[in-house]
Short mmCIF file of C-alpha atoms in Angstrom, two decimals:
data_model
loop_
_atom_site.label_atom_id
_atom_site.label_comp_id
_atom_site.label_asym_id
_atom_site.label_seq_id
_atom_site.Cartn_x
_atom_site.Cartn_y
_atom_site.Cartn_z
CA MET A 1 114.96 89.97 88.88
CA ALA A 2 113.30 92.83 90.70
CA ILE A 3 110.82 93.46 93.73
CA ALA A 4 108.22 96.45 92.77
CA SER A 5 105.79 97.92 95.73
CA ARG A 6 104.81 101.46 96.74
CA TRP A 7 105.40 99.71 100.44
CA PRO A 8 108.88 101.01 101.26
CA GLU A 9 108.26 97.33 104.17
CA PHE A 10 107.48 95.59 101.48
CA LEU A 11 110.43 95.87 99.31
CA GLU A 12 112.44 95.04 102.78
CA ARG A 13 111.17 92.14 103.23
CA ALA A 14 110.32 90.69 100.18
CA ARG A 15 114.26 92.09 100.25
CA THR A 16 115.24 89.67 103.00
CA LEU A 17 113.51 86.75 102.31
CA LEU A 18 114.63 85.70 98.41
CA ILE A 19 118.44 86.58 99.69
CA ALA A 20 117.81 84.18 103.12
CA ALA A 21 116.19 81.84 100.12
CA GLY A 22 119.12 82.26 98.43
CA LEU A 23 119.30 84.85 96.01
CA ASP A 24 122.59 86.84 95.35
CA PRO A 25 121.42 90.42 96.77
CA ASN A 26 123.07 92.22 93.87
CA ALA A 27 120.61 90.33 91.11
CA LEU A 28 118.19 91.84 92.91
CA SER A 29 116.55 95.76 92.03
CA LEU A 30 114.40 97.03 93.90
CA ARG A 31 111.57 99.31 92.87
CA ASP A 32 110.07 101.65 94.64
CA ALA A 33 106.76 102.46 92.83
CA ARG A 34 106.45 105.78 94.46
CA GLU A 35 109.47 107.41 92.66
CA ARG A 36 109.44 108.61 89.07
CA GLY A 37 111.21 106.41 86.22
CA TRP A 38 110.45 103.00 88.29
CA GLN A 39 108.43 100.54 86.04
CA LYS A 40 111.86 101.38 83.51
CA GLY A 41 113.25 98.10 82.77
CA LEU A 42 110.57 96.45 84.01
CA SER A 43 108.97 94.18 80.91
CA LYS A 44 111.80 92.59 80.48
CA THR A 45 112.57 90.95 83.66
CA PHE A 46 110.94 88.99 86.90
CA THR A 47 109.20 91.16 89.22
CA ILE A 48 108.27 90.04 92.64
CA THR A 49 105.87 92.73 93.05
CA ASP A 50 102.17 93.14 95.73
CA ALA A 51 98.42 92.72 95.08
CA VAL A 52 97.73 96.78 94.25
CA THR A 53 101.59 97.19 92.01
CA VAL A 54 100.72 94.55 89.68
CA SER A 55 98.36 96.46 87.91
CA LEU A 56 100.40 98.68 87.22
CA LEU A 57 103.57 97.21 85.58
CA PRO A 58 104.55 97.59 82.07
CA ALA A 59 103.26 94.14 79.92
CA GLY A 60 105.54 92.37 78.82
CA GLY A 61 107.65 91.48 82.34
CA GLU A 62 106.93 87.70 84.37
CA ALA A 63 105.20 88.82 87.97
CA ARG A 64 104.57 86.95 91.20
CA VAL A 65 102.48 88.61 93.10
CA PHE A 66 103.87 88.26 96.65
CA ARG A 67 100.73 87.83 99.89
CA ILE A 68 101.37 89.18 103.23
CA ILE A 69 98.29 87.46 104.14
CA SER A 70 98.03 84.42 103.50
CA ASP A 71 95.48 82.19 101.27
CA ALA A 72 93.98 80.49 104.16
CA SER A 73 93.20 83.45 105.98
CA ILE A 74 91.17 85.63 102.52
CA ALA A 75 89.66 82.60 102.49
CA GLU A 76 88.28 83.00 105.76
CA LEU A 77 87.37 86.67 105.08
CA ARG A 78 86.07 85.93 101.71
CA ASN A 79 83.50 83.18 103.55
CA TYR A 80 83.13 86.44 106.96
CA VAL A 81 82.11 89.04 103.46
CA GLU A 82 79.98 86.79 102.28
CA HIS A 83 78.21 85.43 105.47
CA PHE A 84 77.45 88.67 107.02
CA PHE A 85 77.35 91.10 104.27
CA LYS A 86 74.83 90.03 101.98
#
């Protein structure tokens, strides 16, 4: 399993949460999307990523976006924007 992001703190937080959930630390591959070649091999693996980096992943792999902001908070922000900026 890979964790991919341009944000180093995201990489560490996701790694910590996955280890706390019982995943083997040796089974995790951290991919810093700021580094050259970070996408290599990701088309054949499951990747945890952020909302920005998901669009940069190669086709073929499976990805899940790990949200730092809850869905409820995102919905509240959308309602605010719709109410005040229309």
